[in-house]
Amino acid sequence: MAATPRSEAAEAIPRRLFAYNGGFLAPRLRRILALAGHELRLGLPGKADAVAVWGHSPTAWRGERVAAHRGVPVVRIEDAFLRSIRPGRSGDPPMGLLIDPLGVHFDSSVPSRIEALLARAPLDDSDLLRRSREGIARLKASDLSKYNNHDPAAPVPDPGYVLVVDQTAGDASIGHGGAKATTFREMLAVAQIENPGARIVVKTHPETAMGLRAGHYGTDTASGRVTVLATPVSPWRLLDGAIAVYTVSSQLGYEAILAGHKPRVFGQPFYAGWGLTSDENPVARRNRTLTRAQIFAVTHILAPLWYDPCRDRLCRFEEALDTLEAEVRAFREDRRGYVAVGMRLWKRRALQQVFGRERRLTFENNPARAIAKAGASDRGLLVWAAKETPDLRASGLALARIEDGFLRSRGLGADLVPPLSLVRDAQGIYYDPTRASDLETLIATPAPLGARRTEALIETLRAARLSKYNLAGGPLPDLPVGHRILVPGQVEDDASILAGAPFECTNLSLLARVRHENPNAIVIFKPHPDVEAGLRPGAVNDAEALRHADVIARRVDPVALIDACDEVWTMTSLLGFEALLRGKPVTCLGIPFYAGWGLTRDFAPTPARRSARPDLLQLAHAALVAYPRYFDPVSRRPCPPEVVIARLAEGIPPGRGAINRALAKLQGLFASTPFWR
């Protein structure tokens, strides 16, 4: 999706903004404003300038006084409704901003820009409403909220409760939303009166639970049928179990609307008055009736400025959501930390960058010591999939296996080029068909929200001619005319061969089978690049290979070969998956992750559990979007696949130091020895 230079429905705001609050020194805030064409300044504004203040913060009066004295407008800035992993007081920068020359969205005394859009903007565009509906569904599917440091697995009360939402004491949205501290006591009393006999769950604010700010309901509130919930639970799961929702002005009240509730509202938040709430204190001027999709279109698509921290640019809502999904997934999976076992020295820096952002990895070579350290420190175990041992599996500790992803790098892993994508699997690993894996689960699970995105990903991959390693290849040789079958060679001790090639398990036997089954075809054999480089076993003597193949295509572009051939026959090569993405028929003699789903012709028996029949987009979404974790080598942060695809297309490789280069040369010398392997 193309980036938008400003928010999608922006009013004219002066270029130069004068600020008198130290918070405007924050790098992310200044960068978003600069990308939007604004220049933050100190001093006194001129007639063509404006003063920027942070909402109705305690220091906003400084800017308001200067603006009044100089006769210039005030522009109020606030966080967007998808902010970050942790609250801002924890130091996390925002994903987006609301820049408002009219007011501020939580102040009901004057119309804000969001209110003006809700009241007057044409909100019937079919594409806009589709984006809204998909956005709401993605937030729920990814369990995303304004703050995202909750634990999706944390238990919520049994369904059937009335949810009463607390807020932090002194929050500006309370007083400026027509409420006060006593309103919270009134709201709790009304909730009990209107729901006789029902359980009441009071949800504390995340900042209160973290000890950053006080709330209105203490533990003394709990009595009889009233309980106070301070656990960082999923807002969406909490809303799913509620039979009624009571709020003053919390964003959780807005999310209740998105979840299908009609909350009882005691303040005057931006989402009240549009026919989606039951209002105790209505705002008379709000008289338009809106749908959930229409109000979401304003709050998340039209009004905010969204920022892409990887590509350092303004972006559309969907791109910001892609990025936040990647960051939150990394946080949730890694928050406990790991003891990593079976990791080679050269891989450790890359693994630390990807999996050690929340809690630094501890590396251990001995599985028994790794189990002891993980158990003593409440960490999980992280193991390179091929190094998993029965003891690790039987430890009873959380165990995740990792491997390279399917869009890996610009260069070989065997050449010690660090990966841009890694997969993390709690069940098994994608190349081992003898047991279930997270990838199998994802492939079998429909992903209706991913089809449009995956289609665009595939189109980009094809246009950029990207594959797993993206090595520079020479031009294709002159290929004979006829029905061409591409046969990709593999590393013969590769784990996918050992686990998933029950019959043909060498390159020579693969070639022999292909020729036997296709006596009149043009067979083109492409040796694996690791084997060509002398780094891994699997070489086939030319004379032996040419007994079965018509052409040996060495060091050529694999994508060009796929395009030039009519079909692909493989044991378990990823080139078969890449051929599927490019519309080529694929025959599997082994059992790769993409076999057994009805998309390939399979000679080997595939697991009975692969009974689902996904289409190609569902398979690709699982393999390229949902399963891998991506790391951006430029911004050095978790990122969505679109960023890595852009980096690979631009030719930006991950960094490789002198030690890695020296080790790569040693690997070539010791590739076939047990010492190295």
PDB file of C-alpha atoms in Angstrom, residues 321-481:
ATOM      1  CA  LEU A 321      -1.208  -2.321  12.012  1.00  0.00           C
ATOM      2  CA  ASP A 322       1.213  -4.664  10.216  1.00  0.00           C
ATOM      3  CA  THR A 323       4.088  -3.177  12.205  1.00  0.00           C
ATOM      4  CA  LEU A 324       2.299  -3.233  15.541  1.00  0.00           C
ATOM      5  CA  GLU A 325       1.290  -6.865  14.984  1.00  0.00           C
ATOM      6  CA  ALA A 326       4.952  -7.782  14.426  1.00  0.00           C
ATOM      7  CA  GLU A 327       6.166  -5.894  17.499  1.00  0.00           C
ATOM      8  CA  VAL A 328       3.430  -7.183  19.791  1.00  0.00           C
ATOM      9  CA  ARG A 329       3.908 -10.755  18.625  1.00  0.00           C
ATOM     10  CA  ALA A 330       7.624 -10.563  19.461  1.00  0.00           C
ATOM     11  CA  PHE A 331       6.847  -9.059  22.876  1.00  0.00           C
ATOM     12  CA  ARG A 332       4.270 -11.686  23.771  1.00  0.00           C
ATOM     13  CA  GLU A 333       6.299 -14.662  22.647  1.00  0.00           C
ATOM     14  CA  ASP A 334       9.560 -13.485  24.222  1.00  0.00           C
ATOM     15  CA  ARG A 335       8.462 -11.641  27.367  1.00  0.00           C
ATOM     16  CA  ARG A 336       9.485 -14.494  29.710  1.00  0.00           C
ATOM     17  CA  GLY A 337      12.893 -14.825  28.084  1.00  0.00           C
ATOM     18  CA  TYR A 338      14.735 -17.969  27.019  1.00  0.00           C
ATOM     19  CA  VAL A 339      17.639 -20.203  27.736  1.00  0.00           C
ATOM     20  CA  ALA A 340      18.883 -20.992  24.225  1.00  0.00           C
ATOM     21  CA  VAL A 341      20.515 -24.350  23.568  1.00  0.00           C
ATOM     22  CA  GLY A 342      22.155 -25.821  20.475  1.00  0.00           C
ATOM     23  CA  MET A 343      23.020 -22.443  18.944  1.00  0.00           C
ATOM     24  CA  ARG A 344      26.278 -22.013  17.085  1.00  0.00           C
ATOM     25  CA  LEU A 345      28.447 -19.094  18.061  1.00  0.00           C
ATOM     26  CA  TRP A 346      28.030 -17.233  14.784  1.00  0.00           C
ATOM     27  CA  LYS A 347      24.228 -17.306  15.084  1.00  0.00           C
ATOM     28  CA  ARG A 348      24.027 -15.897  18.593  1.00  0.00           C
ATOM     29  CA  ARG A 349      24.174 -12.207  17.775  1.00  0.00           C
ATOM     30  CA  ALA A 350      21.307 -12.507  15.278  1.00  0.00           C
ATOM     31  CA  LEU A 351      19.266 -14.609  17.708  1.00  0.00           C
ATOM     32  CA  GLN A 352      19.827 -12.082  20.475  1.00  0.00           C
ATOM     33  CA  GLN A 353      18.518  -9.313  18.212  1.00  0.00           C
ATOM     34  CA  VAL A 354      15.389 -11.240  17.287  1.00  0.00           C
ATOM     35  CA  PHE A 355      14.473 -13.130  20.464  1.00  0.00           C
ATOM     36  CA  GLY A 356      16.293 -11.199  23.199  1.00  0.00           C
ATOM     37  CA  ARG A 357      14.713  -7.754  22.976  1.00  0.00           C
ATOM     38  CA  GLU A 358      12.496  -8.170  26.053  1.00  0.00           C
ATOM     39  CA  ARG A 359      14.841 -10.284  28.142  1.00  0.00           C
ATOM     40  CA  ARG A 360      18.396 -11.087  27.129  1.00  0.00           C
ATOM     41  CA  LEU A 361      18.972 -14.641  25.967  1.00  0.00           C
ATOM     42  CA  THR A 362      21.115 -16.973  28.044  1.00  0.00           C
ATOM     43  CA  PHE A 363      23.075 -19.424  25.878  1.00  0.00           C
ATOM     44  CA  GLU A 364      23.914 -22.916  27.044  1.00  0.00           C
ATOM     45  CA  ASN A 365      25.467 -25.815  25.123  1.00  0.00           C
ATOM     46  CA  ASN A 366      24.526 -28.590  27.525  1.00  0.00           C
ATOM     47  CA  PRO A 367      20.795 -29.539  27.431  1.00  0.00           C
ATOM     48  CA  ALA A 368      20.711 -30.633  31.081  1.00  0.00           C
ATOM     49  CA  ARG A 369      22.203 -27.343  32.258  1.00  0.00           C
ATOM     50  CA  ALA A 370      19.837 -25.441  29.953  1.00  0.00           C
ATOM     51  CA  ILE A 371      16.841 -27.198  31.520  1.00  0.00           C
ATOM     52  CA  ALA A 372      18.098 -26.385  35.030  1.00  0.00           C
ATOM     53  CA  LYS A 373      18.693 -22.715  34.204  1.00  0.00           C
ATOM     54  CA  ALA A 374      15.330 -22.295  32.501  1.00  0.00           C
ATOM     55  CA  GLY A 375      13.474 -23.936  35.374  1.00  0.00           C
ATOM     56  CA  ALA A 376      15.238 -21.791  37.969  1.00  0.00           C
ATOM     57  CA  SER A 377      14.612 -18.510  36.136  1.00  0.00           C
ATOM     58  CA  ASP A 378      11.057 -19.091  34.847  1.00  0.00           C
ATOM     59  CA  ARG A 379      12.255 -18.865  31.266  1.00  0.00           C
ATOM     60  CA  GLY A 380      11.382 -20.962  28.263  1.00  0.00           C
ATOM     61  CA  LEU A 381      13.758 -23.118  26.251  1.00  0.00           C
ATOM     62  CA  LEU A 382      14.790 -22.104  22.747  1.00  0.00           C
ATOM     63  CA  VAL A 383      16.484 -24.747  20.621  1.00  0.00           C
ATOM     64  CA  TRP A 384      17.673 -24.889  17.031  1.00  0.00           C
ATOM     65  CA  ALA A 385      15.242 -27.451  15.679  1.00  0.00           C
ATOM     66  CA  ALA A 386      17.847 -29.973  14.526  1.00  0.00           C
ATOM     67  CA  LYS A 387      19.473 -29.886  17.989  1.00  0.00           C
ATOM     68  CA  GLU A 388      16.345 -30.858  19.921  1.00  0.00           C
ATOM     69  CA  THR A 389      16.877 -33.784  22.313  1.00  0.00           C
ATOM     70  CA  PRO A 390      14.376 -36.095  24.047  1.00  0.00           C
ATOM     71  CA  ASP A 391      15.393 -34.561  27.390  1.00  0.00           C
ATOM     72  CA  LEU A 392      14.425 -31.086  26.225  1.00  0.00           C
ATOM     73  CA  ARG A 393      11.080 -32.342  24.982  1.00  0.00           C
ATOM     74  CA  ALA A 394      10.392 -34.211  28.209  1.00  0.00           C
ATOM     75  CA  SER A 395      11.440 -31.352  30.516  1.00  0.00           C
ATOM     76  CA  GLY A 396       7.903 -30.005  30.949  1.00  0.00           C
ATOM     77  CA  LEU A 397       9.183 -26.479  30.245  1.00  0.00           C
ATOM     78  CA  ALA A 398       7.929 -24.259  27.452  1.00  0.00           C
ATOM     79  CA  LEU A 399       9.996 -25.313  24.447  1.00  0.00           C
ATOM     80  CA  ALA A 400      10.246 -23.449  21.144  1.00  0.00           C
ATOM     81  CA  ARG A 401      12.150 -24.724  18.131  1.00  0.00           C
ATOM     82  CA  ILE A 402      13.600 -22.259  15.654  1.00  0.00           C
ATOM     83  CA  GLU A 403      14.784 -22.435  12.053  1.00  0.00           C
ATOM     84  CA  ASP A 404      15.411 -20.115   9.141  1.00  0.00           C
ATOM     85  CA  GLY A 405      12.344 -18.619   7.521  1.00  0.00           C
ATOM     86  CA  PHE A 406      11.378 -18.878   3.874  1.00  0.00           C
ATOM     87  CA  LEU A 407      12.551 -15.382   2.925  1.00  0.00           C
ATOM     88  CA  ARG A 408      15.909 -15.682   4.574  1.00  0.00           C
ATOM     89  CA  SER A 409      18.582 -13.357   3.270  1.00  0.00           C
ATOM     90  CA  ARG A 410      20.664 -12.153   0.367  1.00  0.00           C
ATOM     91  CA  GLY A 411      23.315 -14.837   0.752  1.00  0.00           C
ATOM     92  CA  LEU A 412      23.658 -18.363   2.075  1.00  0.00           C
ATOM     93  CA  GLY A 413      23.190 -19.524   5.632  1.00  0.00           C
ATOM     94  CA  ALA A 414      26.057 -21.936   5.076  1.00  0.00           C
ATOM     95  CA  ASP A 415      28.126 -18.868   4.159  1.00  0.00           C
ATOM     96  CA  LEU A 416      27.219 -17.503   7.612  1.00  0.00           C
ATOM     97  CA  VAL A 417      24.988 -14.704   6.349  1.00  0.00           C
ATOM     98  CA  PRO A 418      22.542 -13.989   9.220  1.00  0.00           C
ATOM     99  CA  PRO A 419      18.824 -14.420   8.527  1.00  0.00           C
ATOM    100  CA  LEU A 420      16.175 -11.740   8.137  1.00  0.00           C
ATOM    101  CA  SER A 421      13.460 -14.225   9.078  1.00  0.00           C
ATOM    102  CA  LEU A 422      13.253 -17.039  11.592  1.00  0.00           C
ATOM    103  CA  VAL A 423      10.422 -19.360  12.505  1.00  0.00           C
ATOM    104  CA  ARG A 424       9.514 -20.235  16.082  1.00  0.00           C
ATOM    105  CA  ASP A 425       7.440 -23.379  16.593  1.00  0.00           C
ATOM    106  CA  ALA A 426       5.972 -24.599  19.882  1.00  0.00           C
ATOM    107  CA  GLN A 427       4.675 -27.922  18.498  1.00  0.00           C
ATOM    108  CA  GLY A 428       7.332 -29.244  16.138  1.00  0.00           C
ATOM    109  CA  ILE A 429       9.050 -27.802  13.097  1.00  0.00           C
ATOM    110  CA  TYR A 430       7.798 -27.270   9.564  1.00  0.00           C
ATOM    111  CA  TYR A 431      10.151 -29.703   7.813  1.00  0.00           C
ATOM    112  CA  ASP A 432       9.345 -32.699  10.045  1.00  0.00           C
ATOM    113  CA  PRO A 433       6.112 -34.377   8.871  1.00  0.00           C
ATOM    114  CA  THR A 434       6.260 -37.035  11.600  1.00  0.00           C
ATOM    115  CA  ARG A 435       4.615 -34.659  14.066  1.00  0.00           C
ATOM    116  CA  ALA A 436       2.358 -31.639  14.009  1.00  0.00           C
ATOM    117  CA  SER A 437       3.798 -28.140  13.723  1.00  0.00           C
ATOM    118  CA  ASP A 438       2.517 -24.629  14.232  1.00  0.00           C
ATOM    119  CA  LEU A 439       2.771 -24.144  10.469  1.00  0.00           C
ATOM    120  CA  GLU A 440       0.423 -27.057   9.832  1.00  0.00           C
ATOM    121  CA  THR A 441      -2.078 -25.549  12.257  1.00  0.00           C
ATOM    122  CA  LEU A 442      -1.864 -22.188  10.497  1.00  0.00           C
ATOM    123  CA  ILE A 443      -2.258 -23.720   7.044  1.00  0.00           C
ATOM    124  CA  ALA A 444      -5.348 -25.633   8.187  1.00  0.00           C
ATOM    125  CA  THR A 445      -6.913 -22.544   9.791  1.00  0.00           C
ATOM    126  CA  PRO A 446      -8.775 -20.231   7.398  1.00  0.00           C
ATOM    127  CA  ALA A 447      -7.327 -16.716   7.300  1.00  0.00           C
ATOM    128  CA  PRO A 448     -10.009 -14.674   5.506  1.00  0.00           C
ATOM    129  CA  LEU A 449      -8.449 -11.383   6.584  1.00  0.00           C
ATOM    130  CA  GLY A 450      -5.115 -12.320   5.027  1.00  0.00           C
ATOM    131  CA  ALA A 451      -6.156 -12.975   1.432  1.00  0.00           C
ATOM    132  CA  ARG A 452      -5.859  -9.411   0.112  1.00  0.00           C
ATOM    133  CA  ARG A 453      -2.546  -8.806   1.875  1.00  0.00           C
ATOM    134  CA  THR A 454      -1.102 -12.157   0.790  1.00  0.00           C
ATOM    135  CA  GLU A 455      -2.085 -11.578  -2.820  1.00  0.00           C
ATOM    136  CA  ALA A 456      -0.192  -8.284  -2.766  1.00  0.00           C
ATOM    137  CA  LEU A 457       2.811  -9.998  -1.130  1.00  0.00           C
ATOM    138  CA  ILE A 458       2.941 -12.662  -3.822  1.00  0.00           C
ATOM    139  CA  GLU A 459       2.684 -10.050  -6.562  1.00  0.00           C
ATOM    140  CA  THR A 460       5.564  -8.110  -4.983  1.00  0.00           C
ATOM    141  CA  LEU A 461       7.698 -11.237  -4.586  1.00  0.00           C
ATOM    142  CA  ARG A 462       7.140 -12.192  -8.186  1.00  0.00           C
ATOM    143  CA  ALA A 463       7.816  -8.688  -9.498  1.00  0.00           C
ATOM    144  CA  ALA A 464      11.028  -8.413  -7.443  1.00  0.00           C
ATOM    145  CA  ARG A 465      12.047 -11.982  -8.393  1.00  0.00           C
ATOM    146  CA  LEU A 466      12.806 -12.910  -4.795  1.00  0.00           C
ATOM    147  CA  SER A 467      13.463 -16.357  -3.344  1.00  0.00           C
ATOM    148  CA  LYS A 468      14.943 -17.732  -0.113  1.00  0.00           C
ATOM    149  CA  TYR A 469      18.594 -16.752  -0.577  1.00  0.00           C
ATOM    150  CA  ASN A 470      18.438 -14.217  -3.441  1.00  0.00           C
ATOM    151  CA  LEU A 471      21.877 -14.978  -4.812  1.00  0.00           C
ATOM    152  CA  ALA A 472      23.035 -13.240  -7.947  1.00  0.00           C
ATOM    153  CA  GLY A 473      22.673 -15.776 -10.740  1.00  0.00           C
ATOM    154  CA  GLY A 474      24.004 -15.865 -14.229  1.00  0.00           C
ATOM    155  CA  PRO A 475      21.876 -15.957 -17.356  1.00  0.00           C
ATOM    156  CA  LEU A 476      20.068 -19.133 -18.278  1.00  0.00           C
ATOM    157  CA  PRO A 477      21.810 -21.464 -20.707  1.00  0.00           C
ATOM    158  CA  ASP A 478      20.099 -22.273 -23.978  1.00  0.00           C
ATOM    159  CA  LEU A 479      17.400 -24.735 -22.942  1.00  0.00           C
ATOM    160  CA  PRO A 480      16.103 -27.435 -25.257  1.00  0.00           C
ATOM    161  CA  VAL A 481      12.603 -26.992 -26.617  1.00  0.00           C
TER     162      VAL A 481
END
